[in-house]
PDB file of C-alpha atoms in Angstrom:
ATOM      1  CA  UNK A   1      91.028  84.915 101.745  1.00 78.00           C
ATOM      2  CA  UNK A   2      92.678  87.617 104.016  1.00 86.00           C
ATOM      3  CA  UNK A   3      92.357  91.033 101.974  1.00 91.00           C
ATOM      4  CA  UNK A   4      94.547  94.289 103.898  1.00 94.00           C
ATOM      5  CA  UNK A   5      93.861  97.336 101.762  1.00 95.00           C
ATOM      6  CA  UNK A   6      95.687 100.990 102.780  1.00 96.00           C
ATOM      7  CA  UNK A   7      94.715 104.360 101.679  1.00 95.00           C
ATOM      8  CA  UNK A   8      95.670 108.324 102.886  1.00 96.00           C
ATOM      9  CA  UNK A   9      99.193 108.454 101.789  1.00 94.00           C
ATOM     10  CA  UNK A  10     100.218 111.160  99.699  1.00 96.00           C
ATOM     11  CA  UNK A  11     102.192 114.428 100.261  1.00 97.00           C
ATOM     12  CA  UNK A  12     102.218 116.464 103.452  1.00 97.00           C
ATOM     13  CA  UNK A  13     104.298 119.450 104.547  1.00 97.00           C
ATOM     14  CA  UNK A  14     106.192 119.143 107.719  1.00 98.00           C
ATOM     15  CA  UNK A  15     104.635 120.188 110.723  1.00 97.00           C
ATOM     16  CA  UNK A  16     100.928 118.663 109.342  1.00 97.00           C
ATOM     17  CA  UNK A  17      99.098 115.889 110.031  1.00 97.00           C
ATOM     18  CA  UNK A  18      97.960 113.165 108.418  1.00 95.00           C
ATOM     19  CA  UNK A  19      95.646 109.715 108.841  1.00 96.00           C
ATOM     20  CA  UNK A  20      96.288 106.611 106.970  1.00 97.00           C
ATOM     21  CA  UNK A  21      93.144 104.315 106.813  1.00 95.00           C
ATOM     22  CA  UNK A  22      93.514 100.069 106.897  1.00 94.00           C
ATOM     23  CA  UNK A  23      90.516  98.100 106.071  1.00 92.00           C
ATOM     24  CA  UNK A  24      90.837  94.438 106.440  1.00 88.00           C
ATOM     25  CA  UNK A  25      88.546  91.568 105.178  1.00 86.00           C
ATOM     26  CA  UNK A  26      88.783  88.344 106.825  1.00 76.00           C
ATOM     27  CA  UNK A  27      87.635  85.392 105.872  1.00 70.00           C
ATOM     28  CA  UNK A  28      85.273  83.923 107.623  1.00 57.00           C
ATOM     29  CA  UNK A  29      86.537  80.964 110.018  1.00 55.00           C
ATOM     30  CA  UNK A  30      88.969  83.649 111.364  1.00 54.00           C
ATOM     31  CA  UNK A  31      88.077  86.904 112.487  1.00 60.00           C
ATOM     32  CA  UNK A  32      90.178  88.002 115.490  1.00 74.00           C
ATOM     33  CA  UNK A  33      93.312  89.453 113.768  1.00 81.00           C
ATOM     34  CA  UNK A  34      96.585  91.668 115.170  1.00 86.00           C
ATOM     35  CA  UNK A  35      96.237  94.717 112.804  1.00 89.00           C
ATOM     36  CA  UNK A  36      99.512  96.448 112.697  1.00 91.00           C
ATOM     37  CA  UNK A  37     100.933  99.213 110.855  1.00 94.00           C
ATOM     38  CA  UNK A  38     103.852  99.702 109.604  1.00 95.00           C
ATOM     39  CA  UNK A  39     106.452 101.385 107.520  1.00 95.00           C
ATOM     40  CA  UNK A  40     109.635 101.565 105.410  1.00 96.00           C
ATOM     41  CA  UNK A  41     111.744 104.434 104.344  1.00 94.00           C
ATOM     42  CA  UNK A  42     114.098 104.077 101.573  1.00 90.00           C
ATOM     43  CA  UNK A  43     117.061 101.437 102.312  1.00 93.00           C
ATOM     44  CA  UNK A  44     115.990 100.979 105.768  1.00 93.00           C
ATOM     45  CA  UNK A  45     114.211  98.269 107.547  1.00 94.00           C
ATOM     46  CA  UNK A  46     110.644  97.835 107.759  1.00 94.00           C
ATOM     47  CA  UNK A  47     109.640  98.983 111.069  1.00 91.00           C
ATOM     48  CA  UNK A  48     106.536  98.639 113.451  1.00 92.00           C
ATOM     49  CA  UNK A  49     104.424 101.929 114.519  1.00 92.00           C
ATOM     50  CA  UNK A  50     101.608 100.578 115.877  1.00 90.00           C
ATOM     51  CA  UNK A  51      99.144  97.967 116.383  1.00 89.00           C
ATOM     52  CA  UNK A  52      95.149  97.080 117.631  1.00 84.00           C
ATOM     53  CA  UNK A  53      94.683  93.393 119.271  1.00 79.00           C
ATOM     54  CA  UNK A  54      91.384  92.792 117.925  1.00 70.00           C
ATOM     55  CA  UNK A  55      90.490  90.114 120.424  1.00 69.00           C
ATOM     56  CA  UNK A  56      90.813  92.529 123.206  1.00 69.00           C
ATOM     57  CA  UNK A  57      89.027  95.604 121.380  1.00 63.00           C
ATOM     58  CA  UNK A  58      91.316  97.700 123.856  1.00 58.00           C
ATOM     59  CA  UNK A  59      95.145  97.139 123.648  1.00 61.00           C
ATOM     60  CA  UNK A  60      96.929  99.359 120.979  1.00 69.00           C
ATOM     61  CA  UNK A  61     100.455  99.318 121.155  1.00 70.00           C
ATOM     62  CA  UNK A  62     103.451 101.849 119.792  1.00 71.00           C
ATOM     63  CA  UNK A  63     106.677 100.621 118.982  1.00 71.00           C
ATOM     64  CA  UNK A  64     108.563 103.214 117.295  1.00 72.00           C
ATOM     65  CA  UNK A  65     110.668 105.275 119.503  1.00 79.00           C
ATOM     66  CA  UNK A  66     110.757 107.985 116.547  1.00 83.00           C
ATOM     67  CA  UNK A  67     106.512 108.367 116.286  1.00 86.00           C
ATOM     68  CA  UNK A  68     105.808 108.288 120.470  1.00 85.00           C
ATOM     69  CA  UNK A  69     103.832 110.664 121.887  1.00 87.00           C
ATOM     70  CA  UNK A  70     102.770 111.931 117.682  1.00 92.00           C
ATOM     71  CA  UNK A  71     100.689 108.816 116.432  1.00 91.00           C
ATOM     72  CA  UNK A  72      97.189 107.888 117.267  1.00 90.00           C
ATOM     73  CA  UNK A  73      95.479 104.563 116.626  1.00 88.00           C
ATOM     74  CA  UNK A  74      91.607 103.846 116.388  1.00 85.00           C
ATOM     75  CA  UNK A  75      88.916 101.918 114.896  1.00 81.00           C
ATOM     76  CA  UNK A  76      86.412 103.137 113.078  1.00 77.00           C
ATOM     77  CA  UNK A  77      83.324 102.468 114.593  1.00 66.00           C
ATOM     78  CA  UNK A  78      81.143 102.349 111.437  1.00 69.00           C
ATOM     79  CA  UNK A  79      83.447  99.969 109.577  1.00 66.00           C
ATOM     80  CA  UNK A  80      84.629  96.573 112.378  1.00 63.00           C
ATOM     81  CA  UNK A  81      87.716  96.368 110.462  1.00 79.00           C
ATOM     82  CA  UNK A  82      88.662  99.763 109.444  1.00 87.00           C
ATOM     83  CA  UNK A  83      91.938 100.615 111.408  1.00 88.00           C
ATOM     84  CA  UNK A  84      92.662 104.655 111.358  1.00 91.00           C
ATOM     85  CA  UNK A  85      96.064 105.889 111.774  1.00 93.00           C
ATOM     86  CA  UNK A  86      96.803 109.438 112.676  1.00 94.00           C
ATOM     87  CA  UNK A  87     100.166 111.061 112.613  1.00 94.00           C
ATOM     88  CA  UNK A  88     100.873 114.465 113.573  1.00 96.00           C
ATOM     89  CA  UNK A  89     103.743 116.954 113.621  1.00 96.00           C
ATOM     90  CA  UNK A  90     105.521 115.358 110.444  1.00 97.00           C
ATOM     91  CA  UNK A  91     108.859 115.583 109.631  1.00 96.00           C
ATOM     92  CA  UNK A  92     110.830 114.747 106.368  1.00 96.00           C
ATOM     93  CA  UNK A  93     112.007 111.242 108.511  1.00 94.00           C
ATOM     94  CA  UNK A  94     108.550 110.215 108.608  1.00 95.00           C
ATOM     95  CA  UNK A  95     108.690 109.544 104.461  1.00 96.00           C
ATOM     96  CA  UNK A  96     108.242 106.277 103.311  1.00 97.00           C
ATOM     97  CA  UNK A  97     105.625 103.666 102.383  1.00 97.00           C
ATOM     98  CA  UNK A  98     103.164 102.839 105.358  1.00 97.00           C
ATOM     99  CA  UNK A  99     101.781  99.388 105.288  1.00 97.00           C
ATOM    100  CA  UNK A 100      99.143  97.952 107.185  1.00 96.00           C
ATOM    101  CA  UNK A 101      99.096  94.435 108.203  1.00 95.00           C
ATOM    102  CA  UNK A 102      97.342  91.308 109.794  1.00 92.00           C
ATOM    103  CA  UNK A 103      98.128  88.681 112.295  1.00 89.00           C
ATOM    104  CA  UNK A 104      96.151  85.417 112.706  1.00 86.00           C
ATOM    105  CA  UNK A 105      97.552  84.991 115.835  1.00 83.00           C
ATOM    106  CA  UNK A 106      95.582  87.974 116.885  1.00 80.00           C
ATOM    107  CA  UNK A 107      98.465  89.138 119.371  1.00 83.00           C
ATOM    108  CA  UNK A 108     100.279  92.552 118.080  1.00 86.00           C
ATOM    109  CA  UNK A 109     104.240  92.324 117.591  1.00 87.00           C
ATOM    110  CA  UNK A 110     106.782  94.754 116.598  1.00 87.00           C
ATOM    111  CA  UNK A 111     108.442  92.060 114.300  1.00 91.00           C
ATOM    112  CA  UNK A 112     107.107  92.327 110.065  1.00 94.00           C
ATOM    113  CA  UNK A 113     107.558  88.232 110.556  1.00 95.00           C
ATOM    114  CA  UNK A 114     104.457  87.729 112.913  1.00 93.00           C
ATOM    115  CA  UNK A 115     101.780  88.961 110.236  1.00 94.00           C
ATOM    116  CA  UNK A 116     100.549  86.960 107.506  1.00 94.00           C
ATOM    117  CA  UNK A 117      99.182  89.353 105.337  1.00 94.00           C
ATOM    118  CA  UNK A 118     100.164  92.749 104.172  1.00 97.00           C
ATOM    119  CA  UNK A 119      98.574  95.258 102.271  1.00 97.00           C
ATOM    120  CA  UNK A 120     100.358  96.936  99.128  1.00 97.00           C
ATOM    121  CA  UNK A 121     101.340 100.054 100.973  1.00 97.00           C
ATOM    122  CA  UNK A 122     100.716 104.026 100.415  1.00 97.00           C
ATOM    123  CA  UNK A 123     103.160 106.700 100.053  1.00 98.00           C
ATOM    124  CA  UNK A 124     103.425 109.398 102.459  1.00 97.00           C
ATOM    125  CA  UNK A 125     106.160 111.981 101.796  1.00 98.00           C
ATOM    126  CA  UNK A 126     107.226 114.948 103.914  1.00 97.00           C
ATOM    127  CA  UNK A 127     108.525 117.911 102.335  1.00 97.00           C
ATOM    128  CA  UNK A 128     110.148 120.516 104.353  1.00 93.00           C
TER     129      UNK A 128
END
């Protein structure tokens, strides 16, 4: 069983920063996952930010045009599967709920369809 578990949501004021934390536990025939995050404002699409290939340790990717150039994606090095998300220079657009995410594949894609499992989600909201 493929657990995805998010935390670090909550309420920001714009111009901060904030980091979102993903800890995954795999089970234990599979353990070279796509860990992706994304996220969802209200009546819009769900929509990828970024995402760690696991089987290369080294290829993070960033989809949305919107976070470029303000998001940062690591592991943490005491935890294998402990995905760290950093967002800076917040705006109000940046509200919704962020979820983290898993592929079996193992391969990273923009597209909510590729991962298997998801993660609940947390809240971040920007207030001007």
């Amino acid at each position: 069983q493929v657990q995805v578990a998010e935390s670090g949501g909550g309420l920001v004021q714009a111009g901060e920063s904030l980091s979102l934390s993903c800890t995954v536990s795999f089970d234990s025939k599979f353990d070279d996952y796509g860990v992706g995050w994304f996220r969802q404002a209200p009546g819009k699409e769900r929509e990828g930010i970024s995402c760690l290939d696991y089987r290369s340790s080294r290829t993070t990717m960033t989809y949305a045009g919107s976070v470029k150039g303000r998001v940062a994606l690591s592991r943490d090095n005491s935890a294998k599967y402990t995905l760290l998300l950093r967002m800076s220079s917040l705006t109000p657009e940046d509200t919704g709920m962020y979820y983290c995410a898993a592929a079996r594949s193992g391969y990273c894609s923009p597209s909510p369809n590729s991962y298997e499992y998801w993660g609940q989600g947390t809240q971040v909201t920007v207030s001007t």
